[in-house]
Coordinates of C-alpha atoms in Angstrom, one line a residue:
M21 CA -12.3 -14.6 -5.6
I22 CA -11.0 -11.7 -7.4
S23 CA -11.1 -11.4 -11.3
G24 CA -7.7 -10.5 -12.8
I25 CA -7.9 -7.3 -13.9
T26 CA -9.4 -6.3 -10.3
A27 CA -6.1 -8.2 -8.8
L28 CA -3.9 -6.3 -11.2
Y29 CA -5.6 -2.6 -10.3
I30 CA -5.3 -3.6 -6.2
V31 CA -0.8 -4.5 -7.5
M32 CA -0.9 -1.1 -8.9
L33 CA -2.4 1.0 -6.3
A34 CA -0.2 -0.5 -3.8
A35 CA 3.2 -0.3 -5.8
F36 CA 2.0 3.5 -6.5
T37 CA 0.6 3.8 -2.7
G38 CA 3.9 2.5 -1.7
Y39 CA 6.0 4.4 -3.9
E40 CA 4.9 7.4 -2.7
I41 CA 5.2 6.8 1.1
I42 CA 8.6 5.8 0.8
S43 CA 9.9 8.7 -1.3
R44 CA 8.3 11.1 1.3
V45 CA 9.6 9.4 4.1
P46 CA 13.3 11.0 5.8
V47 CA 16.2 9.0 5.9
I48 CA 16.1 9.2 10.0
L49 CA 13.1 6.8 9.7
H50 CA 14.4 4.5 7.3
T51 CA 15.3 1.8 9.9
P52 CA 11.8 2.2 12.1
L53 CA 10.1 1.8 8.6
M54 CA 11.8 -0.8 7.9
S55 CA 10.9 -2.8 11.5
G56 CA 7.0 -2.1 10.4
S57 CA 7.6 -3.4 6.7
N58 CA 9.0 -6.6 8.4
F59 CA 5.5 -6.6 10.2
V60 CA 3.9 -6.4 6.8
H61 CA 5.8 -9.2 5.5
G62 CA 4.3 -11.2 8.6
I63 CA 1.1 -10.8 7.1
V64 CA 2.2 -11.6 3.7
L65 CA 3.5 -14.7 5.0
V66 CA 0.5 -16.0 6.8
G67 CA -1.4 -15.2 3.7
A68 CA 0.6 -17.5 2.0
M69 CA 0.2 -20.1 3.7
V70 CA -3.3 -19.8 3.7
A71 CA -3.6 -19.6 -0.1
L72 CA -1.1 -23.0 -0.2
G73 CA -3.7 -24.4 2.5
Q74 CA -6.7 -23.9 0.4
A75 CA -4.7 -25.0 -3.3
H76 CA -6.6 -27.6 -4.8
T77 CA -4.4 -28.7 -8.0
P78 CA -0.9 -29.5 -8.3
M79 CA 0.0 -25.6 -10.5
Q80 CA -2.2 -24.1 -7.3
H81 CA 0.9 -26.3 -4.9
V82 CA 3.8 -24.8 -6.8
I83 CA 2.8 -21.7 -6.8
G84 CA 1.7 -21.3 -3.5
F85 CA 5.0 -23.1 -2.1
I86 CA 6.8 -20.2 -4.2
A87 CA 4.9 -18.2 -2.8
V88 CA 5.4 -18.7 0.6
L89 CA 9.5 -19.1 0.1
I90 CA 9.4 -15.4 -1.6
A91 CA 7.7 -14.6 1.9
T92 CA 9.9 -16.1 4.5
I93 CA 12.7 -14.7 2.2
N94 CA 11.4 -11.2 2.3
A95 CA 10.5 -11.4 6.4
V96 CA 13.7 -12.9 7.3
G97 CA 15.6 -10.9 5.4
G98 CA 14.1 -8.3 6.4
Y99 CA 14.9 -8.3 10.1
V100 CA 18.8 -9.3 9.2
V101 CA 19.3 -5.8 7.4
T102 CA 16.8 -4.4 10.2
E103 CA 19.3 -5.8 12.9
R104 CA 22.4 -4.6 11.1
M105 CA 21.0 -1.7 11.1
L106 CA 20.8 -1.0 14.6
E107 CA 23.9 -2.3 15.4
M108 CA 25.2 0.5 13.4
F109 CA 23.2 3.0 16.3
K110 CA 24.8 1.1 18.9
S111 CA 27.8 2.9 20.8
S112 CA 31.4 1.0 20.6
E113 CA 31.1 0.2 24.2
D114 CA 27.8 -1.2 24.0
K115 CA 29.1 -3.4 21.2
S116 CA 31.5 -5.8 23.5

């Protein structure tokens, strides 16, 4: 089990790394990057479901449910936005 300080350190490091990576990606590569991040969101969803499955107290169940709910919304929203962005790259003849 990860202690609170270690978990906080990991979250801060992940946020800093994510900010540095996203800020250096050219605009033209945002759509492929978003598609890749949807894959990561799927992993987060699986992790949230595993955490929910190992919950024992009612509070852990509530937190696990919220984590699964937010991860699901994040993954589905990412795929919807990616689909809309890919539609923008199609020519008008391909859309019909």
